[in-house]
Coordinates of C-alpha atoms in Angstrom, one line a residue:
M1 CA 25.4 1.9 -106.1
R2 CA 23.9 0.1 -103.1
L3 CA 27.1 -1.9 -102.3
E4 CA 29.2 1.0 -102.6
S5 CA 27.2 3.0 -100.0
K6 CA 27.5 0.1 -97.6
L7 CA 31.0 0.0 -97.9
K8 CA 31.6 3.7 -97.0
I9 CA 29.3 3.1 -94.0
S10 CA 31.5 0.3 -92.6
R11 CA 34.5 2.3 -93.3
L12 CA 33.4 5.2 -91.5
S13 CA 32.3 2.7 -88.6
K14 CA 35.6 1.5 -88.2
Y15 CA 37.2 5.1 -88.1
A16 CA 34.7 6.1 -85.6
I17 CA 35.7 3.1 -83.3
L18 CA 39.4 3.5 -83.7
L19 CA 39.0 7.3 -82.9
Y20 CA 36.9 6.5 -79.7
A21 CA 39.4 3.9 -78.9
A22 CA 42.5 6.4 -79.2
F23 CA 40.8 9.0 -77.0
S24 CA 40.0 6.7 -74.5
L25 CA 43.6 5.6 -74.2
Y26 CA 44.5 9.2 -73.9
Y27 CA 42.1 10.1 -71.3
M28 CA 43.2 7.2 -69.1
V29 CA 46.6 7.9 -69.4
T30 CA 46.4 11.4 -68.4
Y31 CA 44.1 10.7 -65.5
C32 CA 46.3 7.9 -63.9
F33 CA 49.9 9.7 -64.1
S34 CA 48.3 13.5 -63.5
P35 CA 50.2 14.8 -60.8
C36 CA 47.2 16.3 -58.9
H37 CA 45.9 12.7 -58.0
S38 CA 49.0 12.1 -56.1
Y39 CA 49.8 13.0 -52.5
Q40 CA 53.2 14.4 -51.6
G41 CA 54.2 12.3 -55.1
V42 CA 54.3 9.0 -52.8
N43 CA 50.7 8.1 -51.6
K44 CA 48.1 7.5 -53.9
M45 CA 44.5 8.2 -53.0
N46 CA 41.1 6.9 -54.5
R47 CA 38.4 9.1 -55.5
K48 CA 36.5 8.7 -52.4
D49 CA 39.3 9.5 -50.3
E50 CA 40.1 12.8 -52.1
I51 CA 36.4 14.1 -51.6
I52 CA 36.7 13.3 -47.9
Q53 CA 39.7 15.0 -47.6
R54 CA 38.4 18.2 -49.6
M55 CA 35.2 18.0 -47.2
E56 CA 37.3 18.0 -44.2
S57 CA 39.5 21.1 -45.2
L58 CA 36.1 22.8 -45.5
Q59 CA 35.0 21.5 -42.1
L60 CA 32.3 19.5 -43.6
T61 CA 31.1 15.8 -42.4
P62 CA 30.6 13.4 -45.2
P63 CA 27.1 12.0 -45.4
K64 CA 26.5 8.8 -43.5
K65 CA 26.9 5.6 -45.3
K66 CA 23.7 4.0 -46.2
T67 CA 23.0 0.5 -46.0
F68 CA 20.7 -1.1 -48.2
V69 CA 19.0 -4.5 -47.5
S70 CA 18.4 -6.6 -50.3
S71 CA 14.5 -7.6 -50.8
N72 CA 15.9 -11.3 -50.6
I73 CA 17.0 -11.4 -47.3
D74 CA 14.8 -13.2 -44.6
E75 CA 13.1 -10.9 -42.1
N76 CA 13.6 -13.4 -39.4
I77 CA 17.5 -13.1 -39.4
I78 CA 19.3 -10.7 -37.2
L79 CA 22.6 -9.6 -38.8
W80 CA 25.6 -9.1 -36.3
P81 CA 28.1 -6.8 -37.4
G82 CA 31.7 -7.8 -36.8
S83 CA 34.3 -5.9 -34.8
S84 CA 36.2 -2.6 -35.8
E85 CA 38.9 -5.0 -37.4
S86 CA 36.6 -7.1 -39.0
T87 CA 34.4 -6.3 -42.0
T88 CA 32.4 -9.6 -42.0
S89 CA 29.3 -10.1 -40.4
H90 CA 27.1 -13.1 -39.7
S91 CA 23.5 -13.8 -39.0
V92 CA 21.4 -15.4 -36.1
S93 CA 17.6 -16.3 -36.8
I94 CA 15.0 -15.0 -34.5
E95 CA 13.9 -18.5 -33.4
S96 CA 17.2 -19.0 -32.0
I97 CA 17.2 -16.1 -29.9
K98 CA 13.8 -17.0 -28.9
S99 CA 15.0 -20.5 -27.8
K100 CA 17.6 -19.0 -25.7
I101 CA 15.3 -16.4 -24.2
F102 CA 12.5 -18.7 -23.3
S103 CA 15.0 -21.9 -22.7
G104 CA 13.2 -22.7 -19.2
S105 CA 9.7 -23.0 -20.8
L106 CA 8.3 -26.5 -21.8
G107 CA 9.4 -26.1 -25.6
L108 CA 9.8 -23.5 -28.4
D109 CA 7.1 -21.1 -28.4
N110 CA 5.5 -19.4 -31.1
V111 CA 6.0 -15.6 -29.7
I112 CA 4.4 -13.0 -31.7
P113 CA 5.5 -9.7 -30.2
Y114 CA 3.4 -6.5 -31.0
Y115 CA 0.6 -8.4 -32.7
F116 CA -1.2 -5.2 -31.8
K117 CA 0.6 -2.2 -31.1
A118 CA -0.7 0.8 -29.0
S119 CA -1.0 3.9 -31.2
R120 CA 0.5 6.1 -28.2
A121 CA 4.1 5.4 -27.0
P122 CA 4.6 5.6 -23.2
K123 CA 6.9 8.1 -21.6
P124 CA 10.0 6.6 -20.4
E125 CA 9.2 7.4 -16.8
D126 CA 5.7 5.7 -16.9
I127 CA 4.6 2.4 -15.2
T128 CA 3.4 -0.1 -17.5
L129 CA 1.1 -2.9 -16.4
A130 CA 2.5 -6.2 -17.3
T131 CA 0.1 -8.8 -17.4
L132 CA -1.1 -12.1 -18.6
V133 CA -4.5 -12.9 -20.1
T134 CA -6.5 -16.0 -21.5
R135 CA -9.4 -15.9 -23.6
N136 CA -12.0 -15.7 -20.9
R137 CA -10.5 -12.8 -19.6
F138 CA -10.8 -10.6 -22.8
R139 CA -13.4 -8.3 -21.4
V140 CA -11.4 -7.7 -18.2
L141 CA -8.6 -6.6 -20.0
S142 CA -10.6 -4.1 -22.1
R143 CA -12.3 -2.8 -18.9
L144 CA -8.6 -2.5 -17.4
A145 CA -7.5 -0.3 -20.2
S146 CA -10.3 2.1 -19.9
N147 CA -9.9 2.4 -16.2
Y148 CA -6.1 2.9 -16.5
K149 CA -5.6 4.7 -19.3
G150 CA -2.0 4.0 -19.3
P151 CA 0.6 1.8 -21.1
I152 CA -0.4 -2.2 -20.9
S153 CA 1.8 -4.8 -22.0
A154 CA -0.6 -7.8 -22.2
A155 CA 1.2 -11.6 -23.1
I156 CA -2.0 -13.4 -24.5
H157 CA -2.3 -17.2 -24.6
V158 CA -3.9 -18.9 -27.5
M159 CA -4.2 -22.5 -27.4
D160 CA -2.9 -24.2 -30.6
D161 CA -6.0 -26.1 -31.2
T162 CA -9.1 -26.0 -33.3
E163 CA -10.2 -22.9 -31.6
R164 CA -7.2 -20.9 -32.5
T165 CA -8.6 -18.9 -35.3
A166 CA -11.7 -18.2 -33.4
T167 CA -9.8 -16.9 -30.4
I168 CA -7.9 -14.6 -32.5
K169 CA -11.0 -13.2 -34.2
E170 CA -12.5 -12.5 -30.8
L171 CA -9.2 -10.9 -29.9
K172 CA -9.3 -8.8 -33.0
N173 CA -13.1 -7.6 -32.4
M174 CA -12.4 -6.7 -28.8
Y175 CA -9.1 -4.7 -29.7
R176 CA -10.9 -2.8 -32.4
S177 CA -14.1 -1.9 -30.5
N178 CA -12.3 -0.4 -27.6
P179 CA -10.4 3.0 -28.5
D180 CA -8.7 2.5 -25.0
M181 CA -7.2 -0.6 -26.1
Q182 CA -6.1 0.8 -29.4
K183 CA -4.3 3.8 -27.8
Y184 CA -2.6 2.1 -24.6
V185 CA -2.3 -1.6 -25.0
D186 CA 0.4 -3.8 -26.7
I187 CA -0.6 -7.4 -27.5
H188 CA 1.9 -10.2 -27.8
L189 CA 0.5 -13.5 -28.7
I190 CA 1.8 -16.9 -27.4
I191 CA 0.7 -19.6 -29.6
D192 CA 1.3 -23.2 -28.1
K193 CA -0.3 -26.2 -26.8
Y194 CA 1.5 -25.6 -23.3
D195 CA -1.4 -24.2 -21.1
R196 CA -0.5 -22.3 -17.7
Q197 CA 3.2 -21.3 -18.3
F198 CA 2.6 -18.1 -16.0
N199 CA 6.2 -17.2 -15.5
M200 CA 7.1 -17.4 -19.2
W201 CA 3.9 -15.2 -20.0
R202 CA 5.1 -12.8 -17.3
N203 CA 8.7 -12.6 -19.1
T204 CA 7.2 -12.0 -22.2
A205 CA 5.0 -9.1 -20.9
K206 CA 7.9 -7.8 -19.2
L207 CA 10.3 -8.1 -22.2
Y208 CA 8.4 -6.0 -24.6
T209 CA 7.3 -3.5 -22.0
R210 CA 8.1 -0.3 -23.6
S211 CA 8.5 2.2 -20.1
E212 CA 11.0 2.0 -17.6
Y213 CA 8.9 0.6 -14.9
L214 CA 6.2 -1.9 -14.8
M215 CA 3.9 -3.3 -12.5
M216 CA 3.3 -7.1 -12.2
L217 CA -0.6 -7.4 -12.2
D218 CA -3.2 -10.0 -12.4
V219 CA -5.8 -8.8 -14.8
D220 CA -9.0 -9.7 -12.4
F221 CA -7.9 -6.9 -10.1
H222 CA -9.5 -3.5 -10.1
L223 CA -7.3 -0.4 -10.0
C224 CA -9.2 2.0 -7.2
T225 CA -6.5 4.8 -6.9
N226 CA -4.4 6.6 -9.2
F227 CA -1.1 5.2 -7.9
R228 CA 1.0 7.0 -10.5
K229 CA 0.0 10.4 -9.0
S230 CA 0.8 9.0 -5.2
I231 CA 4.6 7.8 -6.9
W232 CA 5.5 10.9 -9.3
G233 CA 3.8 13.4 -6.8
N234 CA 6.1 12.3 -3.9
P235 CA 9.6 13.0 -4.5
R236 CA 10.9 10.8 -2.0
I237 CA 9.0 7.7 -3.5
A238 CA 9.9 8.6 -6.8
D239 CA 13.6 8.7 -6.2
M240 CA 13.2 5.2 -4.3
L241 CA 11.7 3.6 -7.5
R242 CA 14.1 5.4 -9.9
S243 CA 17.1 3.9 -7.9
G244 CA 16.0 0.2 -9.0
K245 CA 16.4 -1.0 -5.2
T246 CA 12.9 -0.4 -4.2
A247 CA 9.8 -2.3 -5.1
L248 CA 6.5 -0.6 -4.2
V249 CA 3.7 -2.8 -3.0
I250 CA 0.0 -2.1 -3.3
P251 CA -2.3 -3.8 -0.7
A252 CA -4.9 -6.0 -2.2
F253 CA -8.4 -6.9 -0.8
E254 CA -11.3 -9.0 -1.8
Y255 CA -14.8 -9.2 -0.6
A256 CA -16.1 -11.6 1.8
N257 CA -19.1 -12.3 0.1
Q258 CA -18.1 -13.0 -3.7
K259 CA -21.3 -11.5 -5.0
D260 CA -20.3 -8.2 -3.9
G261 CA -16.9 -8.4 -6.1
N262 CA -19.0 -8.7 -9.2
D263 CA -19.6 -5.1 -9.8
W264 CA -16.3 -2.9 -9.9
R265 CA -18.5 0.6 -10.0
T266 CA -19.4 -0.4 -6.3
F267 CA -15.8 -0.4 -5.1
P268 CA -14.5 2.4 -2.8
T269 CA -12.0 4.6 -4.3
M270 CA -10.7 6.2 -1.1
K271 CA -8.7 4.7 1.7
T272 CA -11.4 5.8 4.4
G273 CA -14.2 3.7 2.2
V274 CA -11.8 0.4 2.7
L275 CA -11.3 1.1 6.5
K276 CA -15.2 1.2 6.8
Q277 CA -16.1 -1.9 4.9
V278 CA -13.2 -3.6 6.7
N279 CA -14.5 -2.8 10.1
S280 CA -17.9 -4.0 9.0
G281 CA -16.3 -7.2 7.8
K282 CA -17.6 -6.7 4.3
L283 CA -14.2 -6.4 2.8
T284 CA -11.1 -8.7 4.0
V285 CA -7.3 -9.2 3.0
F286 CA -6.6 -10.9 -0.5
H287 CA -6.7 -14.5 0.4
A288 CA -7.0 -14.0 4.4
N289 CA -7.1 -17.6 5.0
W290 CA -3.5 -17.8 3.7
T291 CA -1.4 -15.6 5.7
S292 CA 1.9 -16.4 4.2
G293 CA 0.9 -14.5 0.6
H294 CA 0.2 -11.1 1.7
G295 CA 0.6 -11.0 5.5
A296 CA 4.0 -9.5 5.3
T297 CA 2.3 -6.3 4.0
D298 CA 1.2 -5.9 7.5
Y299 CA -2.3 -4.5 7.0
E300 CA -2.6 -3.4 10.5
Q301 CA 0.1 -0.9 10.1
W302 CA -1.6 0.1 6.9
Y303 CA -4.9 0.8 8.4
G304 CA -3.5 3.5 10.8
T305 CA -0.8 5.4 8.5
D306 CA -0.3 7.8 6.0
E307 CA 3.3 7.2 5.4
I308 CA 5.2 4.8 3.2
Y309 CA 6.8 1.8 5.2
P310 CA 9.0 -1.0 4.6
V311 CA 8.2 -4.6 4.8
T312 CA 10.1 -6.2 7.7
Q313 CA 8.6 -9.8 8.2
Y314 CA 9.4 -10.8 4.7
E315 CA 8.8 -14.9 4.1
F316 CA 9.3 -16.7 0.9
S317 CA 5.8 -17.4 0.3
Y318 CA 5.2 -13.6 0.2
E319 CA 3.5 -12.4 -3.3
P320 CA 2.0 -9.1 -3.5
Y321 CA 1.5 -6.7 -6.4
V322 CA 4.8 -4.7 -6.8
I323 CA 5.9 -1.7 -9.0
Y324 CA 9.6 -2.0 -9.8
K325 CA 12.5 -1.1 -12.5
K326 CA 12.5 -3.1 -15.5
E327 CA 16.5 -3.1 -16.0
G328 CA 18.6 -4.7 -13.7
T329 CA 15.9 -6.8 -12.2
P330 CA 15.6 -10.7 -12.3
W331 CA 13.1 -12.6 -14.7
C332 CA 10.6 -15.2 -13.6
D333 CA 12.1 -18.8 -13.4
E334 CA 10.2 -20.5 -16.4
R335 CA 10.4 -23.9 -14.9
F336 CA 7.1 -23.3 -12.7
I337 CA 4.3 -24.6 -14.9
G338 CA 0.8 -23.9 -13.4
Y339 CA -0.5 -23.1 -10.2
G340 CA 1.7 -22.8 -7.2
A341 CA 4.4 -20.8 -5.9
N342 CA 5.3 -19.4 -9.8
K343 CA 4.7 -15.6 -8.6
A344 CA 6.4 -16.1 -5.1
A345 CA 9.6 -17.5 -7.0
C346 CA 9.7 -14.4 -9.2
L347 CA 9.5 -11.9 -6.0
F348 CA 11.8 -14.2 -4.0
E349 CA 14.7 -13.8 -6.4
I350 CA 13.7 -10.0 -6.8
F351 CA 14.2 -9.5 -3.0
I352 CA 17.4 -11.8 -3.0
S353 CA 19.1 -9.7 -5.7
G354 CA 18.9 -6.4 -3.2
V355 CA 15.5 -5.0 -4.1
D356 CA 13.5 -3.9 -0.7
Y357 CA 9.9 -4.0 -0.8
Y358 CA 7.9 -0.9 0.6
V359 CA 4.0 -0.4 1.1
L360 CA 2.3 2.7 -0.4
P361 CA -0.1 4.1 2.3
K362 CA -2.8 5.3 0.4
D363 CA -3.4 3.0 -2.8
F364 CA -5.2 -0.6 -2.8
L365 CA -6.5 -2.9 -5.1
I366 CA -9.8 -5.1 -5.0
H367 CA -10.2 -8.4 -6.8
Q368 CA -13.1 -8.8 -9.0
S369 CA -14.8 -12.2 -8.2
H370 CA -14.7 -15.1 -10.5
S371 CA -14.9 -18.8 -10.1
Y372 CA -11.6 -20.8 -10.0
A373 CA -11.0 -24.1 -12.2
N374 CA -9.8 -26.6 -10.0
H375 CA -8.2 -28.8 -12.6
D376 CA -4.8 -30.1 -12.1
R377 CA -4.3 -27.6 -9.4
T378 CA -3.4 -30.3 -6.6
R379 CA -0.8 -32.0 -9.0
E380 CA 0.7 -28.8 -10.2
R381 CA 0.9 -27.5 -6.7
T382 CA 2.7 -30.7 -5.4
W383 CA 5.4 -30.3 -8.0
N384 CA 6.0 -26.8 -7.6
R385 CA 6.1 -27.1 -3.9
V386 CA 9.3 -29.5 -4.2
L387 CA 10.6 -27.4 -7.2
Y388 CA 10.2 -24.2 -5.0
D389 CA 12.2 -25.7 -2.0
N390 CA 15.2 -26.6 -4.3
F391 CA 14.8 -23.3 -6.2
R392 CA 15.4 -21.2 -2.9
T393 CA 18.6 -22.9 -2.2
E394 CA 19.9 -22.8 -5.8
V395 CA 19.1 -19.2 -5.9
C396 CA 20.8 -18.3 -2.4
L397 CA 24.0 -19.9 -3.6
R398 CA 24.2 -18.5 -6.9
Y399 CA 23.7 -14.8 -5.5
S400 CA 25.9 -15.3 -2.5
R401 CA 28.7 -16.8 -4.9
K402 CA 28.1 -13.7 -7.1
Y403 CA 28.4 -11.2 -4.2
V404 CA 31.5 -13.0 -2.8
T405 CA 33.0 -12.8 -6.5
E406 CA 32.0 -9.2 -7.0
D407 CA 33.4 -8.2 -3.6
R408 CA 29.7 -6.8 -2.6
W409 CA 29.5 -9.5 0.4
Y410 CA 29.7 -6.7 3.0
T411 CA 27.4 -4.0 1.0
D412 CA 23.8 -3.4 1.4
V413 CA 22.7 -5.3 -1.6
A414 CA 23.7 -8.6 0.1
K415 CA 21.5 -7.6 3.0
N416 CA 18.4 -9.5 2.0
M417 CA 20.3 -12.4 0.9
K418 CA 21.7 -12.7 4.3
Q419 CA 18.5 -12.6 6.0
I420 CA 16.8 -15.3 4.0
C421 CA 19.6 -17.8 3.3
T422 CA 21.0 -18.5 6.8
D423 CA 19.2 -22.1 6.9
I424 CA 21.4 -23.5 4.2
P425 CA 23.8 -25.9 5.8
K426 CA 27.4 -24.7 5.2
W427 CA 25.9 -21.7 3.2
K428 CA 28.9 -19.4 3.5
Y429 CA 31.4 -22.3 2.7
L430 CA 29.6 -22.9 -0.3
S431 CA 29.5 -19.4 -1.0
G432 CA 33.4 -19.4 -1.5
L433 CA 33.9 -17.4 1.5
S434 CA 37.7 -17.6 3.1
K435 CA 38.0 -19.3 6.6
E436 CA 39.1 -15.9 7.8
Q437 CA 36.1 -14.2 6.5
R438 CA 33.8 -16.7 7.9
E439 CA 35.5 -16.4 11.5
A440 CA 35.0 -12.6 11.4
D441 CA 31.6 -13.2 10.0
K442 CA 31.0 -15.3 13.4
L443 CA 32.5 -12.9 15.9
A444 CA 30.3 -10.0 14.0
E445 CA 27.1 -12.4 14.3
A446 CA 27.8 -13.2 17.8
A447 CA 28.3 -9.6 18.8
E448 CA 25.2 -8.7 17.1
A449 CA 23.2 -11.2 18.8
A450 CA 24.6 -9.7 22.2
R451 CA 23.4 -6.8 21.3
L452 CA 20.1 -7.8 20.5
E453 CA 20.1 -9.9 23.7
Q454 CA 20.8 -6.7 25.6
E455 CA 18.0 -4.8 23.9
R456 CA 15.6 -7.5 24.5
K457 CA 16.3 -7.9 28.3
L458 CA 16.4 -3.9 28.6
N459 CA 12.9 -4.2 26.9
E460 CA 11.9 -7.0 29.4
T461 CA 13.1 -4.7 32.4
V462 CA 11.3 -1.6 30.9
I463 CA 8.1 -3.9 30.9
V464 CA 8.3 -5.2 34.2
D465 CA 8.7 -1.8 35.6
M466 CA 6.0 -0.5 33.8
N467 CA 4.0 -3.5 34.8
E468 CA 4.8 -2.6 38.5
V469 CA 3.8 0.9 38.2
N470 CA 0.8 -0.1 36.5
S471 CA -0.1 -2.3 39.4
T472 CA 0.9 0.2 42.0
S473 CA -1.4 2.5 40.3
I474 CA -4.2 0.0 40.2
E475 CA -3.8 -0.5 43.9
H476 CA -4.1 3.3 44.4
L477 CA -7.0 3.4 42.4
L478 CA -8.7 0.3 44.4
K479 CA -7.8 2.1 47.3
S480 CA -9.1 5.6 46.4
D481 CA -12.1 3.9 45.0
I482 CA -12.5 2.4 48.5
S483 CA -11.9 5.5 50.4
V484 CA -14.2 7.1 47.8
D485 CA -17.2 4.6 48.2
Q486 CA -16.6 5.1 52.1
S487 CA -16.9 8.7 51.9
I488 CA -20.0 8.3 49.8
D489 CA -21.6 5.9 52.3
N490 CA -20.7 8.4 55.0
E491 CA -22.2 11.3 53.1
E492 CA -25.4 9.2 52.3
E493 CA -25.5 8.3 56.1
D494 CA -25.2 12.1 57.0
E495 CA -27.9 13.0 54.5
E496 CA -30.2 10.4 56.0
N497 CA -29.2 11.7 59.4
E498 CA -30.0 15.3 58.3
D499 CA -33.4 14.2 56.6
E500 CA -34.1 12.5 60.0
E501 CA -33.4 15.8 62.0
D502 CA -35.4 17.7 59.5
E503 CA -38.2 15.5 60.0
E504 CA -38.1 15.6 63.5
N505 CA -37.5 19.2 63.5
K506 CA -40.5 19.7 61.2
D507 CA -42.6 17.8 63.8
E508 CA -41.3 19.8 66.6
S509 CA -42.0 22.9 64.7
E510 CA -45.4 21.8 63.9
E511 CA -46.0 20.9 67.7
D512 CA -44.6 24.5 68.5
E513 CA -46.9 26.2 65.9
E514 CA -49.7 24.1 67.8
D515 CA -48.7 25.1 71.1
V516 CA -48.2 28.8 69.8
E517 CA -51.7 28.9 68.4
G518 CA -53.1 27.7 71.7
D519 CA -51.2 30.2 73.6
E520 CA -52.4 33.0 71.3
E521 CA -56.0 31.8 72.0
N522 CA -55.1 31.6 75.9
V523 CA -53.6 35.2 75.7
E524 CA -56.5 36.5 73.7
D525 CA -58.8 35.0 76.5
E526 CA -56.4 36.5 79.2
D527 CA -56.5 39.9 77.7
E528 CA -60.2 40.0 77.8
D529 CA -60.5 38.8 81.1
A530 CA -57.4 40.9 82.2
L531 CA -59.4 44.1 80.9
A532 CA -62.4 42.9 82.6
E533 CA -60.7 42.4 86.0
D534 CA -59.2 46.0 85.5
E535 CA -62.2 47.2 85.0
E536 CA -64.0 45.4 88.0
D537 CA -60.9 46.5 90.2
S538 CA -61.2 50.1 89.3
L539 CA -64.8 49.7 90.3
A540 CA -63.7 47.7 93.5
E541 CA -61.3 50.6 94.3
D542 CA -63.7 53.0 93.9
E543 CA -66.2 51.1 96.1
G544 CA -63.2 50.0 98.6
E545 CA -63.7 46.3 97.4
E546 CA -61.4 43.7 96.3
V547 CA -61.9 40.9 94.2
V548 CA -59.5 38.6 92.7
S549 CA -60.3 35.1 91.8
R550 CA -57.7 32.5 91.5
D551 CA -59.3 30.0 89.1
E552 CA -59.7 33.1 86.6
L553 CA -55.8 33.5 86.5
P554 CA -54.0 31.9 83.4
E555 CA -52.2 28.5 84.0
E556 CA -48.7 30.1 83.5
I557 CA -49.3 32.7 86.2
D558 CA -50.8 29.9 88.3
S559 CA -47.9 27.8 87.7
Q560 CA -45.5 30.4 88.4
E561 CA -47.1 31.8 91.6
T562 CA -48.8 28.8 93.2
D563 CA -47.4 30.2 96.6
S564 CA -49.0 33.4 96.3
P565 CA -52.6 33.5 97.0
V566 CA -53.1 36.6 95.0
S567 CA -51.6 38.2 92.2
N568 CA -51.9 42.1 91.5
G569 CA -52.2 43.7 88.2
N570 CA -48.5 44.2 87.4
D571 CA -47.7 40.6 87.5
L572 CA -50.9 40.1 85.1
H573 CA -49.0 42.2 82.7
D574 CA -45.8 40.9 83.0
S575 CA -47.1 37.2 82.3
V576 CA -49.0 38.9 79.2
R577 CA -45.5 40.3 77.9
K578 CA -43.9 36.9 78.3
L579 CA -46.6 35.0 76.5
S580 CA -46.3 37.6 73.6
S581 CA -42.7 37.3 73.0
S582 CA -42.6 33.5 73.2
R583 CA -44.9 33.6 70.4
I584 CA -43.0 36.0 68.4
Y585 CA -39.8 33.8 68.8
S586 CA -41.6 30.6 68.0
E587 CA -42.9 32.4 64.5
E588 CA -39.2 33.4 63.7
T589 CA -38.0 29.9 64.6
T590 CA -40.6 28.3 62.3
T591 CA -39.7 30.9 59.6
T592 CA -36.0 30.2 60.1
K593 CA -36.7 26.7 59.4

């Protein structure tokens, strides 16, 4: 029984298999040869094409093709797709790309971008501070983040030695302890044994900047003003920056006494405060003893203006702190290792590329004092000085050939290059200019030189005329001063004469007063004598007697009538009236004086 049941099961299984095979064959035949799967009876279409056709007929778009990356693909590999005619792709390692990007540096550096990434993504039209930091400046970076409250791209160098782990741990603690660091700062690590590759570090900070504009800034500088408000609040300045042909300079200062620059909280925040401290000698131009570094900013003009102005006296050692556009501007040459000319080389090539420098009139930076290390500075500067001389010639020839090839030699973009590169022997010939162009340039340059010489002579003539006018005016002023002095002397003499006359008149008046007082006394005596004589005369007339004594008459009467032996009463009264009138006149004269 068991054997029979097993046979039955095996037979049923065979029948089922045969039935399934027959059904599958039938379905395959009907599917492949069905007319609904052919297009006009000629072209055949697969299932995918059929679905796409139906969706297009319904005006629908097919879903995007999803690409699935296998988990076994190396994250350090970048897949480059083929062209439109090729379906194959190839891979390039990130290390190979980095070696090309940083090919000018001392070696293949271990660059880790976005080791820490800011939680707030910057707006495209924002200005990122691109700076480089070493271990002894971690606290300064943290303070900068809290002060700026804007995007910062910081390239941090970590020496690949026994202190590497401790340095990274200190960086983590600093980053996590400051919310502003977490919010605004992107940290890019550069771990190697090569110290002071400043331009390579600058390129790293610029490369991973996430906004369209950046400011090349040393971390030791304190931002005293809100320069973003000054830029974006002024449509003209904003458009200049957007053009990509303008770099904005922010003047830099430092304290004459290094102790005054230790506390950033005491720094001025307004231009008026800067002017006050500059006038007192407390604040000076940054590196004032090295005019070539910042002299082209023209601080004297900055002190007295409220308008943006261009840098007109550029020189190749000029190294201000600038804001410029990321795209389309040159990178820093990484062959400059150590101190000396590294930043000047960056700014030189930016200037030669056709970017003009303009100075912001109300914004400024102040350096926070710190000690400078003197190790290897002399050797590095000696090497970089030689390198920079060759670099300038190289850049001038490279850009001049570029402008000739692109037919931009006679455009504004070549203006700065023509201004700086003229001291290179056979410069235009080496640039690839044709003989006709060089001769035309000579004629144009001669005409321009003649025009400038004519303007110079005209200015000299104007200056001479002004000097003559000034000398004539001075002579007139001197003459007028002399005449004024003479008139003053005459007035003083007249005043002295008047004073003497007043004294004399005063003395005379005093004498007159004394005479008048004497006359008054004489008149009173004469009046009494006259009355007495009148009484005697009246008595004598009555008695027929005539008594007149000459000695009893007044002196005036005696002097007036010396020839008359006697005087009658009428003459006496006339004399008395004259004396009275003279007394009144004397009093009036005294009162008037």
